[in-house]
Short mmCIF file of C-alpha atoms in Angstrom, two decimals:
data_model
loop_
_atom_site.label_atom_id
_atom_site.label_comp_id
_atom_site.label_asym_id
_atom_site.label_seq_id
_atom_site.Cartn_x
_atom_site.Cartn_y
_atom_site.Cartn_z
CA UNK Q 1 -32.04 12.93 -114.04
CA UNK Q 2 -34.71 14.09 -111.56
CA UNK Q 3 -36.67 11.32 -109.84
CA UNK Q 4 -38.07 13.40 -106.97
CA UNK Q 5 -41.11 15.68 -107.15
CA UNK Q 6 -40.70 19.39 -107.79
CA UNK Q 7 -39.95 21.42 -104.68
CA UNK Q 8 -38.27 18.53 -102.88
CA UNK Q 9 -34.80 18.91 -101.36
CA UNK Q 10 -32.00 16.45 -100.92
CA UNK Q 11 -28.82 16.71 -98.87
CA UNK Q 12 -26.14 14.05 -99.24
CA UNK Q 13 -23.16 12.60 -97.38
CA UNK Q 14 -21.14 14.81 -95.05
CA UNK Q 15 -23.55 17.74 -95.40
CA UNK Q 16 -26.46 15.59 -94.16
CA UNK Q 17 -24.42 14.50 -91.12
CA UNK Q 18 -23.33 18.08 -90.47
CA UNK Q 19 -26.92 19.37 -90.50
CA UNK Q 20 -28.15 16.62 -88.14
CA UNK Q 21 -25.27 17.19 -85.72
CA UNK Q 22 -25.83 20.96 -85.88
CA UNK Q 23 -29.52 20.58 -84.98
CA UNK Q 24 -28.82 18.06 -82.18
CA UNK Q 25 -26.22 20.39 -80.63
CA UNK Q 26 -28.64 23.32 -80.85
CA UNK Q 27 -31.33 21.32 -79.01
CA UNK Q 28 -28.81 20.23 -76.33
CA UNK Q 29 -27.61 23.82 -75.89
CA UNK Q 30 -31.22 24.99 -75.46
CA UNK Q 31 -31.54 23.02 -72.20
CA UNK Q 32 -27.87 22.99 -71.12
CA UNK Q 33 -28.18 25.99 -68.81
CA UNK Q 34 -30.98 24.30 -66.80
CA UNK Q 35 -28.74 21.47 -65.48
CA UNK Q 36 -28.13 21.13 -61.76
CA UNK Q 37 -29.18 23.00 -58.61
CA UNK Q 38 -27.87 26.31 -59.98
CA UNK Q 39 -29.49 25.76 -63.37
CA UNK Q 40 -31.70 28.50 -64.77
CA UNK Q 41 -35.40 28.20 -65.67
CA UNK Q 42 -36.98 28.71 -69.09
CA UNK Q 43 -40.18 30.65 -69.73
CA UNK Q 44 -42.19 29.13 -72.58
CA UNK Q 45 -45.19 30.89 -74.11
CA UNK Q 46 -47.45 28.87 -76.43
CA UNK Q 47 -49.74 30.02 -79.28
CA UNK Q 48 -52.59 30.66 -76.82
CA UNK Q 49 -50.41 32.82 -74.59
CA UNK Q 50 -50.22 30.23 -71.81
CA UNK Q 51 -46.97 30.48 -69.86
CA UNK Q 52 -44.90 27.53 -68.61
CA UNK Q 53 -41.92 28.20 -66.33
CA UNK Q 54 -39.73 25.13 -65.83
CA UNK Q 55 -36.22 23.72 -65.86
CA UNK Q 56 -37.39 20.17 -66.55
CA UNK Q 57 -35.75 19.04 -69.82
CA UNK Q 58 -38.69 16.98 -71.10
CA UNK Q 59 -41.19 19.78 -70.36
CA UNK Q 60 -39.07 22.45 -72.08
CA UNK Q 61 -38.42 20.39 -75.22
CA UNK Q 62 -42.04 19.26 -75.37
CA UNK Q 63 -43.24 22.90 -75.36
CA UNK Q 64 -40.62 24.18 -77.85
CA UNK Q 65 -42.34 22.81 -80.99
CA UNK Q 66 -39.11 21.68 -82.62
CA UNK Q 67 -39.69 21.12 -86.33
CA UNK Q 68 -36.58 19.37 -87.66
CA UNK Q 69 -36.59 15.51 -87.65
CA UNK Q 70 -33.16 15.33 -85.94
CA UNK Q 71 -34.42 17.74 -83.28
CA UNK Q 72 -37.51 15.59 -82.77
CA UNK Q 73 -35.27 12.57 -82.17
CA UNK Q 74 -33.52 14.51 -79.39
CA UNK Q 75 -36.91 15.30 -77.88
CA UNK Q 76 -37.67 11.56 -77.93
CA UNK Q 77 -34.51 10.99 -75.83
CA UNK Q 78 -35.94 13.29 -73.15
CA UNK Q 79 -39.38 11.68 -73.36
CA UNK Q 80 -37.94 8.15 -73.05
CA UNK Q 81 -35.86 9.18 -70.03
CA UNK Q 82 -38.93 10.80 -68.48
CA UNK Q 83 -41.08 7.72 -69.12
CA UNK Q 84 -38.52 5.14 -67.92
CA UNK Q 85 -37.03 6.94 -64.91
CA UNK Q 86 -38.84 10.24 -64.44
CA UNK Q 87 -35.65 12.26 -63.93
CA UNK Q 88 -32.37 12.96 -65.72
CA UNK Q 89 -34.00 14.24 -68.91
CA UNK Q 90 -31.66 17.23 -69.26
CA UNK Q 91 -28.58 15.05 -68.65
CA UNK Q 92 -29.67 12.58 -71.35
CA UNK Q 93 -30.14 15.33 -73.97
CA UNK Q 94 -26.86 17.07 -73.09
CA UNK Q 95 -25.03 13.73 -73.28
CA UNK Q 96 -26.55 12.99 -76.72
CA UNK Q 97 -25.45 16.44 -77.93
CA UNK Q 98 -21.96 15.84 -76.50
CA UNK Q 99 -21.61 12.47 -78.23
CA UNK Q 100 -22.52 14.01 -81.58
CA UNK Q 101 -20.18 16.94 -81.03
CA UNK Q 102 -17.26 14.55 -80.37
CA UNK Q 103 -18.31 12.44 -83.38
CA UNK Q 104 -18.13 15.56 -85.55
CA UNK Q 105 -14.45 16.00 -84.65
CA UNK Q 106 -13.77 12.36 -85.55
CA UNK Q 107 -15.59 12.76 -88.89
CA UNK Q 108 -13.39 15.79 -89.62
CA UNK Q 109 -10.37 13.55 -89.00
CA UNK Q 110 -11.63 11.19 -91.73
CA UNK Q 111 -12.84 8.48 -89.32
CA UNK Q 112 -15.67 6.54 -90.98
CA UNK Q 113 -19.11 6.76 -89.29
CA UNK Q 114 -19.29 2.93 -89.03
CA UNK Q 115 -16.13 2.88 -86.90
CA UNK Q 116 -17.49 5.65 -84.65
CA UNK Q 117 -20.81 3.79 -84.30
CA UNK Q 118 -19.03 0.54 -83.43
CA UNK Q 119 -16.84 2.33 -80.87
CA UNK Q 120 -19.85 4.05 -79.31
CA UNK Q 121 -21.67 0.73 -79.07
CA UNK Q 122 -18.70 -0.84 -77.23
CA UNK Q 123 -18.36 2.22 -74.98
CA UNK Q 124 -22.07 2.20 -74.14
CA UNK Q 125 -21.95 -1.44 -73.04
CA UNK Q 126 -18.79 -0.91 -70.97
CA UNK Q 127 -20.08 2.35 -69.44
CA UNK Q 128 -23.23 0.61 -68.15
CA UNK Q 129 -21.08 -2.20 -66.69
CA UNK Q 130 -18.85 0.34 -64.90
CA UNK Q 131 -21.90 2.24 -63.59
CA UNK Q 132 -23.29 -1.01 -62.12
CA UNK Q 133 -19.90 -1.83 -60.52
CA UNK Q 134 -19.56 1.55 -58.79
CA UNK Q 135 -23.19 1.57 -57.57
CA UNK Q 136 -24.05 1.07 -53.90
CA UNK Q 137 -26.82 -1.32 -52.72
CA UNK Q 138 -30.17 -0.04 -51.42
CA UNK Q 139 -32.98 -1.74 -49.50
CA UNK Q 140 -36.70 -0.97 -49.54
CA UNK Q 141 -36.68 0.03 -45.85
CA UNK Q 142 -33.78 2.47 -46.22
CA UNK Q 143 -36.05 5.50 -45.88
CA UNK Q 144 -33.13 7.84 -45.16
CA UNK Q 145 -31.43 7.15 -48.52
CA UNK Q 146 -34.74 7.20 -50.39
CA UNK Q 147 -35.40 10.64 -48.93
CA UNK Q 148 -31.97 11.79 -50.20
CA UNK Q 149 -32.85 10.47 -53.69
CA UNK Q 150 -36.15 12.38 -53.67
CA UNK Q 151 -34.41 15.58 -52.52
CA UNK Q 152 -31.68 15.24 -55.18
CA UNK Q 153 -34.33 14.80 -57.86
CA UNK Q 154 -36.18 17.95 -56.76
CA UNK Q 155 -33.03 20.04 -56.39
CA UNK Q 156 -32.93 22.92 -58.83
CA UNK Q 157 -36.71 23.14 -59.07
CA UNK Q 158 -38.80 25.62 -57.11
CA UNK Q 159 -40.04 22.80 -54.85
CA UNK Q 160 -36.56 22.01 -53.49
CA UNK Q 161 -36.90 24.59 -50.71
CA UNK Q 162 -39.65 22.48 -49.16
CA UNK Q 163 -37.85 19.42 -47.74
CA UNK Q 164 -41.15 18.02 -46.49
CA UNK Q 165 -42.14 17.10 -50.05
CA UNK Q 166 -39.40 14.43 -50.16
CA UNK Q 167 -40.99 12.78 -47.08
CA UNK Q 168 -44.37 12.74 -48.85
CA UNK Q 169 -42.82 11.13 -51.95
CA UNK Q 170 -41.05 8.35 -50.03
CA UNK Q 171 -44.10 7.62 -47.88
CA UNK Q 172 -46.36 7.52 -50.97
CA UNK Q 173 -44.10 5.07 -52.84
CA UNK Q 174 -43.60 2.80 -49.83
CA UNK Q 175 -47.38 2.77 -49.24
CA UNK Q 176 -48.38 1.72 -52.77
CA UNK Q 177 -45.51 -0.78 -53.24
CA UNK Q 178 -46.58 -4.42 -53.49
CA UNK Q 179 -44.17 -7.28 -52.90
CA UNK Q 180 -44.09 -10.02 -55.53
CA UNK Q 181 -41.54 -12.87 -55.45
CA UNK Q 182 -39.07 -10.94 -53.25
CA UNK Q 183 -39.31 -7.96 -55.63
CA UNK Q 184 -41.34 -4.79 -55.23
CA UNK Q 185 -43.88 -3.82 -57.85
CA UNK Q 186 -44.78 -0.11 -57.87
CA UNK Q 187 -47.42 1.38 -60.16
CA UNK Q 188 -47.13 5.18 -60.07
CA UNK Q 189 -50.64 5.44 -61.56
CA UNK Q 190 -51.76 4.65 -58.01
CA UNK Q 191 -50.18 7.86 -56.70
CA UNK Q 192 -52.57 10.68 -57.54
CA UNK Q 193 -51.35 14.28 -57.49
CA UNK Q 194 -54.14 16.81 -56.85
CA UNK Q 195 -53.31 20.54 -57.11
CA UNK Q 196 -55.00 23.53 -55.45
CA UNK Q 197 -53.75 27.09 -55.22
CA UNK Q 198 -53.74 28.84 -51.87
CA UNK Q 199 -51.70 28.18 -48.70
CA UNK Q 200 -48.02 27.32 -49.27
CA UNK Q 201 -45.95 24.35 -50.45
CA UNK Q 202 -45.41 23.50 -46.78
CA UNK Q 203 -49.15 22.78 -46.45
CA UNK Q 204 -48.99 20.00 -49.07
CA UNK Q 205 -50.03 16.69 -47.56
CA UNK Q 206 -50.27 12.96 -48.23
CA UNK Q 207 -53.74 11.45 -47.90
CA UNK Q 208 -53.82 7.69 -47.29
CA UNK Q 209 -56.72 7.42 -49.66
CA UNK Q 210 -58.12 9.44 -52.55
CA UNK Q 211 -59.12 13.09 -52.96
CA UNK Q 212 -61.84 13.79 -55.53
CA UNK Q 213 -62.18 17.26 -57.04
CA UNK Q 214 -65.97 16.88 -56.83
CA UNK Q 215 -68.79 17.93 -54.54
CA UNK Q 216 -71.60 15.97 -52.89
CA UNK Q 217 -74.59 15.93 -55.24
CA UNK Q 218 -77.43 16.86 -52.85
CA UNK Q 219 -77.64 19.45 -50.08
CA UNK Q 220 -79.59 17.04 -47.84
CA UNK Q 221 -76.83 14.42 -47.79
CA UNK Q 222 -74.38 14.07 -44.88
CA UNK Q 223 -71.09 15.98 -45.30
CA UNK Q 224 -69.14 13.74 -42.95
CA UNK Q 225 -69.34 9.92 -42.76
CA UNK Q 226 -67.30 7.93 -40.22
CA UNK Q 227 -66.53 4.23 -40.84
CA UNK Q 228 -67.61 4.62 -44.44
CA UNK Q 229 -68.81 1.64 -46.45
CA UNK Q 230 -68.29 2.71 -50.05
CA UNK Q 231 -70.17 1.45 -53.12
CA UNK Q 232 -68.20 1.99 -56.35
CA UNK Q 233 -70.57 2.01 -59.31
CA UNK Q 234 -69.86 2.54 -63.02
CA UNK Q 235 -73.48 2.61 -64.28
CA UNK Q 236 -75.79 5.62 -64.49
CA UNK Q 237 -78.48 5.93 -61.81
CA UNK Q 238 -80.85 7.30 -64.37
CA UNK Q 239 -83.72 5.94 -66.49
CA UNK Q 240 -82.22 4.56 -69.69
CA UNK Q 241 -83.24 6.17 -72.93
CA UNK Q 242 -83.76 4.10 -76.07
CA UNK Q 243 -80.93 4.19 -78.59
CA UNK Q 244 -83.40 4.78 -81.44
CA UNK Q 245 -86.04 7.52 -81.47
CA UNK Q 246 -89.12 6.24 -79.61
CA UNK Q 247 -92.52 7.78 -78.94
CA UNK Q 248 -95.02 6.96 -76.19
CA UNK Q 249 -98.59 8.11 -76.65
CA UNK Q 250 -100.45 8.92 -73.43
CA UNK Q 251 -104.16 9.56 -73.73
CA UNK Q 252 -105.24 10.06 -70.11
CA UNK Q 253 -103.90 11.57 -66.84
CA UNK Q 254 -103.98 8.10 -65.26
CA UNK Q 255 -101.58 6.76 -67.87
CA UNK Q 256 -99.24 9.72 -67.29
CA UNK Q 257 -99.30 9.11 -63.55
CA UNK Q 258 -98.64 5.40 -64.06
CA UNK Q 259 -95.71 6.26 -66.34
CA UNK Q 260 -94.20 8.64 -63.75
CA UNK Q 261 -94.80 6.11 -60.95
CA UNK Q 262 -92.99 3.45 -63.01
CA UNK Q 263 -89.95 5.73 -63.46
CA UNK Q 264 -89.97 6.59 -59.75
CA UNK Q 265 -90.24 2.91 -58.84
CA UNK Q 266 -87.24 2.00 -61.01
CA UNK Q 267 -85.08 4.69 -59.39
CA UNK Q 268 -86.29 3.69 -55.91
CA UNK Q 269 -85.34 0.09 -56.68
CA UNK Q 270 -81.80 1.19 -57.61
CA UNK Q 271 -81.41 3.12 -54.34
CA UNK Q 272 -82.86 0.20 -52.35
CA UNK Q 273 -80.21 -2.13 -53.84
CA UNK Q 274 -77.47 0.20 -52.57
CA UNK Q 275 -79.14 0.63 -49.18
CA UNK Q 276 -79.55 -3.15 -48.71
CA UNK Q 277 -75.83 -3.73 -49.32
CA UNK Q 278 -75.13 -1.58 -46.23
CA UNK Q 279 -73.36 1.22 -48.15
CA UNK Q 280 -73.43 4.71 -46.67
CA UNK Q 281 -71.30 6.34 -49.43
CA UNK Q 282 -71.89 6.05 -53.20
CA UNK Q 283 -69.23 6.94 -55.77
CA UNK Q 284 -70.70 6.85 -59.29
CA UNK Q 285 -68.78 7.12 -62.56
CA UNK Q 286 -71.84 8.36 -64.45
CA UNK Q 287 -74.86 10.55 -63.69
CA UNK Q 288 -77.35 10.36 -60.81
CA UNK Q 289 -80.96 11.41 -61.51
CA UNK Q 290 -82.44 14.23 -59.36
CA UNK Q 291 -85.09 11.86 -57.98
CA UNK Q 292 -82.43 9.23 -57.20
CA UNK Q 293 -80.47 11.96 -55.36
CA UNK Q 294 -83.59 12.65 -53.26
CA UNK Q 295 -84.03 8.96 -52.34
CA UNK Q 296 -80.30 8.64 -51.50
CA UNK Q 297 -80.53 11.75 -49.33
CA UNK Q 298 -83.55 10.30 -47.45
CA UNK Q 299 -81.61 7.08 -46.90
CA UNK Q 300 -78.69 9.08 -45.41
CA UNK Q 301 -76.27 8.00 -48.17
CA UNK Q 302 -73.58 10.44 -49.32
CA UNK Q 303 -73.16 10.40 -53.13
CA UNK Q 304 -70.63 11.75 -55.65
CA UNK Q 305 -71.22 11.52 -59.40
CA UNK Q 306 -69.26 11.77 -62.67
CA UNK Q 307 -66.01 10.52 -61.14
CA UNK Q 308 -63.28 9.68 -63.67
CA UNK Q 309 -62.73 6.00 -64.39
CA UNK Q 310 -59.06 6.28 -63.37
CA UNK Q 311 -60.13 7.74 -60.00
CA UNK Q 312 -62.69 4.95 -59.56
CA UNK Q 313 -59.95 2.36 -60.16
CA UNK Q 314 -57.68 4.13 -57.65
CA UNK Q 315 -60.55 4.09 -55.14
CA UNK Q 316 -61.01 0.34 -55.63
CA UNK Q 317 -57.27 -0.13 -54.99
CA UNK Q 318 -57.26 2.16 -51.98
CA UNK Q 319 -60.49 1.09 -50.20
CA UNK Q 320 -60.45 -2.60 -51.16
CA UNK Q 321 -63.84 -2.29 -52.88
CA UNK Q 322 -65.00 -3.72 -56.20
CA UNK Q 323 -66.39 -1.70 -59.09
CA UNK Q 324 -69.99 -2.82 -59.69
CA UNK Q 325 -71.63 -2.73 -63.14
CA UNK Q 326 -75.08 -4.12 -62.15
CA UNK Q 327 -76.80 -2.48 -59.21
CA UNK Q 328 -79.01 -5.56 -58.63
CA UNK Q 329 -75.88 -7.63 -57.89
CA UNK Q 330 -74.25 -5.28 -55.35
CA UNK Q 331 -73.50 -6.97 -52.03
CA UNK Q 332 -71.73 -6.32 -48.75
CA UNK Q 333 -68.54 -7.99 -50.09
CA UNK Q 334 -68.27 -5.45 -52.92
CA UNK Q 335 -68.02 -2.45 -50.61
CA UNK Q 336 -64.81 -0.54 -49.91
CA UNK Q 337 -63.95 0.76 -46.45
CA UNK Q 338 -62.50 4.02 -45.16
CA UNK Q 339 -62.29 5.58 -41.71
CA UNK Q 340 -63.66 8.90 -42.92
CA UNK Q 341 -65.31 10.40 -46.01
CA UNK Q 342 -65.87 14.14 -45.84
CA UNK Q 343 -66.39 17.21 -47.99
CA UNK Q 344 -63.95 20.05 -47.39
CA UNK Q 345 -63.58 23.51 -48.89
CA UNK Q 346 -60.11 23.94 -50.39
CA UNK Q 347 -59.33 27.33 -51.97
CA UNK Q 348 -63.06 27.99 -52.33
CA UNK Q 349 -63.79 24.69 -54.11
CA UNK Q 350 -65.49 21.65 -52.59
CA UNK Q 351 -63.41 18.44 -52.55
CA UNK Q 352 -64.30 15.00 -51.24
CA UNK Q 353 -61.66 13.34 -49.04
CA UNK Q 354 -61.72 9.55 -48.69
CA UNK Q 355 -59.06 8.89 -46.06
CA UNK Q 356 -57.99 6.50 -43.34
CA UNK Q 357 -58.05 3.43 -45.60
CA UNK Q 358 -56.78 0.32 -43.80
CA UNK Q 359 -54.17 -0.83 -46.34
CA UNK Q 360 -54.27 1.77 -49.10
CA UNK Q 361 -52.56 0.71 -52.32
CA UNK Q 362 -53.49 4.06 -53.88
CA UNK Q 363 -52.79 7.45 -52.26
CA UNK Q 364 -53.11 11.16 -53.04
CA UNK Q 365 -50.56 13.95 -52.68
CA UNK Q 366 -52.44 17.24 -52.31
CA UNK Q 367 -50.12 20.00 -53.56
CA UNK Q 368 -50.66 23.57 -52.35
CA UNK Q 369 -48.87 26.71 -53.50
CA UNK Q 370 -49.20 30.44 -53.87
CA UNK Q 371 -49.77 30.55 -57.65
CA UNK Q 372 -50.67 28.16 -60.46
CA UNK Q 373 -47.08 28.32 -61.80
CA UNK Q 374 -45.69 27.28 -58.40
CA UNK Q 375 -47.95 24.24 -58.04
CA UNK Q 376 -47.40 23.23 -61.68
CA UNK Q 377 -43.62 23.21 -61.18
CA UNK Q 378 -44.07 21.46 -57.80
CA UNK Q 379 -46.10 18.77 -59.58
CA UNK Q 380 -43.28 18.26 -62.12
CA UNK Q 381 -40.75 18.05 -59.27
CA UNK Q 382 -42.90 15.50 -57.43
CA UNK Q 383 -43.35 13.42 -60.60
CA UNK Q 384 -39.56 13.37 -61.12
CA UNK Q 385 -38.96 12.43 -57.48
CA UNK Q 386 -41.59 9.66 -57.56
CA UNK Q 387 -39.93 8.20 -60.66
CA UNK Q 388 -36.46 8.36 -59.10
CA UNK Q 389 -37.48 6.71 -55.82
CA UNK Q 390 -39.40 4.00 -57.70
CA UNK Q 391 -36.41 3.26 -59.98
CA UNK Q 392 -34.07 3.09 -56.98
CA UNK Q 393 -36.33 0.58 -55.18
CA UNK Q 394 -36.80 -1.58 -58.29
CA UNK Q 395 -33.07 -1.81 -59.07
CA UNK Q 396 -31.83 -1.73 -55.47
CA UNK Q 397 -28.79 0.32 -56.51
CA UNK Q 398 -27.76 3.96 -56.19
CA UNK Q 399 -24.90 6.17 -57.37
CA UNK Q 400 -23.75 9.61 -56.28
CA UNK Q 401 -24.59 12.67 -58.39
CA UNK Q 402 -22.84 15.99 -58.96
CA UNK Q 403 -20.93 14.57 -61.95
CA UNK Q 404 -19.04 12.09 -59.74
CA UNK Q 405 -20.36 8.97 -61.52
CA UNK Q 406 -19.76 10.41 -65.00
CA UNK Q 407 -16.13 11.27 -64.21
CA UNK Q 408 -15.49 7.80 -62.72
CA UNK Q 409 -17.06 6.08 -65.78
CA UNK Q 410 -15.06 8.35 -68.14
CA UNK Q 411 -11.73 7.54 -66.41
CA UNK Q 412 -12.40 3.79 -66.52
CA UNK Q 413 -13.57 4.00 -70.15
CA UNK Q 414 -10.28 5.65 -71.15
CA UNK Q 415 -8.39 2.75 -69.53
CA UNK Q 416 -10.64 0.31 -71.40
CA UNK Q 417 -9.95 2.12 -74.71
CA UNK Q 418 -6.20 1.44 -74.36
CA UNK Q 419 -6.89 -2.30 -74.36
CA UNK Q 420 -9.25 -2.15 -77.35
CA UNK Q 421 -6.82 -0.69 -79.83
CA UNK Q 422 -7.60 0.15 -83.44
CA UNK Q 423 -9.59 3.18 -84.54
CA UNK Q 424 -12.48 2.19 -82.26
CA UNK Q 425 -10.44 3.39 -79.28
CA UNK Q 426 -10.72 6.93 -80.65
CA UNK Q 427 -14.53 6.63 -80.53
CA UNK Q 428 -14.41 5.13 -77.00
CA UNK Q 429 -12.22 8.03 -75.85
CA UNK Q 430 -14.67 10.45 -77.49
CA UNK Q 431 -17.52 8.76 -75.58
CA UNK Q 432 -15.57 9.20 -72.32
CA UNK Q 433 -14.95 12.88 -73.08
CA UNK Q 434 -18.66 13.36 -73.84
CA UNK Q 435 -19.54 12.02 -70.36
CA UNK Q 436 -17.37 14.77 -68.85
CA UNK Q 437 -19.80 17.35 -70.27
CA UNK Q 438 -22.09 16.73 -67.24
CA UNK Q 439 -19.61 17.82 -64.50
CA UNK Q 440 -18.30 20.52 -66.86
CA UNK Q 441 -21.80 22.00 -67.29
CA UNK Q 442 -22.46 21.78 -63.53
CA UNK Q 443 -19.27 23.76 -62.94
CA UNK Q 444 -20.30 26.36 -65.54
CA UNK Q 445 -23.78 26.88 -64.02
CA UNK Q 446 -22.14 27.37 -60.61
CA UNK Q 447 -19.72 30.00 -61.96
CA UNK Q 448 -16.65 27.77 -61.52
CA UNK Q 449 -13.82 27.34 -64.03
CA UNK Q 450 -14.86 24.19 -65.98
CA UNK Q 451 -11.33 23.24 -67.09
CA UNK Q 452 -9.82 23.53 -63.60
CA UNK Q 453 -12.77 21.58 -62.17
CA UNK Q 454 -12.34 18.72 -64.68
CA UNK Q 455 -8.58 18.52 -64.12
CA UNK Q 456 -9.11 18.48 -60.34
CA UNK Q 457 -11.80 15.79 -60.56
CA UNK Q 458 -9.65 13.55 -62.78
CA UNK Q 459 -6.67 13.82 -60.43
CA UNK Q 460 -8.63 13.15 -57.24
CA UNK Q 461 -10.73 10.30 -58.68
CA UNK Q 462 -7.62 8.12 -58.79
CA UNK Q 463 -7.79 7.80 -54.96
CA UNK Q 464 -9.61 5.14 -52.92
CA UNK Q 465 -12.77 7.15 -52.25
CA UNK Q 466 -12.51 9.03 -55.53
CA UNK Q 467 -15.70 7.68 -57.06
CA UNK Q 468 -17.78 9.83 -54.69
CA UNK Q 469 -16.12 13.15 -55.58
CA UNK Q 470 -18.19 15.57 -57.64
CA UNK Q 471 -18.99 19.26 -58.09
CA UNK Q 472 -20.27 21.08 -55.01
CA UNK Q 473 -22.18 23.87 -56.79
CA UNK Q 474 -23.10 25.65 -53.54
CA UNK Q 475 -19.52 26.16 -52.27
CA UNK Q 476 -17.90 26.08 -55.75
CA UNK Q 477 -15.47 23.26 -54.98
CA UNK Q 478 -14.86 19.55 -55.46
CA UNK Q 479 -16.52 17.65 -52.62
CA UNK Q 480 -17.72 14.23 -51.39
CA UNK Q 481 -21.24 13.79 -52.75
CA UNK Q 482 -22.17 11.29 -50.01
CA UNK Q 483 -21.65 13.95 -47.33
CA UNK Q 484 -23.80 16.34 -49.34
CA UNK Q 485 -26.53 13.65 -49.68
CA UNK Q 486 -26.50 13.87 -53.49
CA UNK Q 487 -27.78 10.39 -54.35
CA UNK Q 488 -29.45 9.15 -57.53
CA UNK Q 489 -30.81 5.81 -58.74
CA UNK Q 490 -28.47 3.79 -60.98
CA UNK Q 491 -31.13 3.69 -63.72
CA UNK Q 492 -30.85 7.46 -64.29
CA UNK Q 493 -27.27 6.94 -65.50
CA UNK Q 494 -27.73 3.69 -67.45
CA UNK Q 495 -30.89 4.91 -69.22
CA UNK Q 496 -29.31 8.26 -70.14
CA UNK Q 497 -26.22 6.50 -71.52
CA UNK Q 498 -28.38 4.05 -73.54
CA UNK Q 499 -30.76 6.67 -74.97
CA UNK Q 500 -28.04 9.20 -75.79
CA UNK Q 501 -25.80 6.57 -77.39
CA UNK Q 502 -28.62 5.10 -79.50
CA UNK Q 503 -29.79 8.45 -80.89
CA UNK Q 504 -26.18 9.46 -81.66
CA UNK Q 505 -25.61 6.18 -83.52
CA UNK Q 506 -28.84 6.58 -85.46
CA UNK Q 507 -28.06 10.14 -86.55
CA UNK Q 508 -24.50 9.20 -87.57
CA UNK Q 509 -25.87 6.47 -89.85
CA UNK Q 510 -27.83 9.01 -91.89
CA UNK Q 511 -25.97 10.15 -95.03
CA UNK Q 512 -28.93 11.27 -97.13
CA UNK Q 513 -31.86 13.54 -96.23
CA UNK Q 514 -34.72 13.59 -98.74
CA UNK Q 515 -37.52 16.00 -97.92
CA UNK Q 516 -40.34 15.89 -100.46
CA UNK Q 517 -43.56 17.88 -100.54
CA UNK Q 518 -46.13 18.97 -103.07
CA UNK Q 519 -46.54 22.42 -101.52
CA UNK Q 520 -42.97 23.52 -102.14
CA UNK Q 521 -41.98 23.59 -98.45
CA UNK Q 522 -40.15 20.41 -97.48
CA UNK Q 523 -41.69 18.37 -94.70
CA UNK Q 524 -40.04 18.13 -91.31
CA UNK Q 525 -38.69 21.69 -91.26
CA UNK Q 526 -35.82 20.92 -93.65
CA UNK Q 527 -33.49 23.82 -92.89
CA UNK Q 528 -31.25 25.93 -95.05
CA UNK Q 529 -27.63 24.92 -94.69
CA UNK Q 530 -27.20 27.47 -91.88
CA UNK Q 531 -30.70 27.06 -90.42
CA UNK Q 532 -31.69 25.51 -87.13
CA UNK Q 533 -35.05 24.18 -88.29
CA UNK Q 534 -36.67 25.33 -85.04
CA UNK Q 535 -39.84 27.43 -84.87
#
């Protein structure tokens, strides 16, 4: 009895689970080689021929155009990790693939998916508890450790060679942080990253203020204003046009002159309002009429137009000014303040620098680099590092990287499994083995023997200082991660464990895939039994 439309496909039971696991493992394997400092990069070319070179998990998976629904769920793992922490996207995807791979073995041994799901849920909860127990405390003023976190986050990306970038990241986060009830609130929207080719990564700098990729509107305006008083305006300095079609009939030259004089008077009035407030710099979200530009120039006021709303909000945060919607109401109290506003030529383009703000709660990192690909990858590295440092400050806890935390959690999980008993302990042990995929992959990318490395790590983690031992990919040996300054925020681990566990549980619950379409091709890239479902 057929109850589905013609051309639809249906896969049931074990076959449905096998396909989903197959796709998830394929997605994990696609990014596996990018893990760690010795990880390789991927070159991605889109339909338009644009090239992206990166080893950032979320970026790679986002550009890959994965078609299968199970594959898309794996991409969501990377996106969630990127959104919540900013780093650890590759680890989260590899861990999800590992959990499903281990679940496949249990399914082959006739273990019911519900038991595996229950075991994974217990293991996830316990793993996060263990991670919190082994974490070390961190304070907001511990700049040295925060710098290590930023460097660890950027390791493996092209920006890692430039240690100065980690200083910029830490300084930017500490500048925009606001203390609320003994906790620090950090909004990364207030850290602007502006990119310009030319010079080198070493010439990247932090501006305690905002950089606008705009030029001053009139040649007669000053190019350099000290002790700037800044008016932030989100209305157009132009004569408003009627919303409906309107017609004015002029029958004599006097009427025409009166009409032009009226327009001129209205624009002059707008400029006078700004001048009376004491402003010597005008930042406008919308347009500025040519005549208004002339009046502003005569008044010695520097003006920039068509500034993005997000930049205007950052300016308000940075300079302490208020965004004004009615020019008649602008007053001295609404103005923002900066030590210097100037126009500079960067890589042949004019940019306006608003710097030297007294207590800037919005800053700009100006990234320089030899080519567009270099600065794009540097931007991704900076974004990851900003997310890591922010997460570390918010939670106040750090763990060591290099696979040391994963091995410690895995060992303690295996001890926990012995006390659980029942078939769930098989799933908990499988979860622990899946966590070992991280140090195993790090060893593989470094050219080490993964089995010997895992055996060595397990044996040495039983000691007092064992929790800090991980894979030294540079010297191809087991080493103390604290000495190597490989430090990560606790949230990278807990979020990766949560996301990977949840997606594995969700995919294991699926025992029926119904793909229906009227065109004959099933939606969601429903693969053949041996297909990957990836474009």
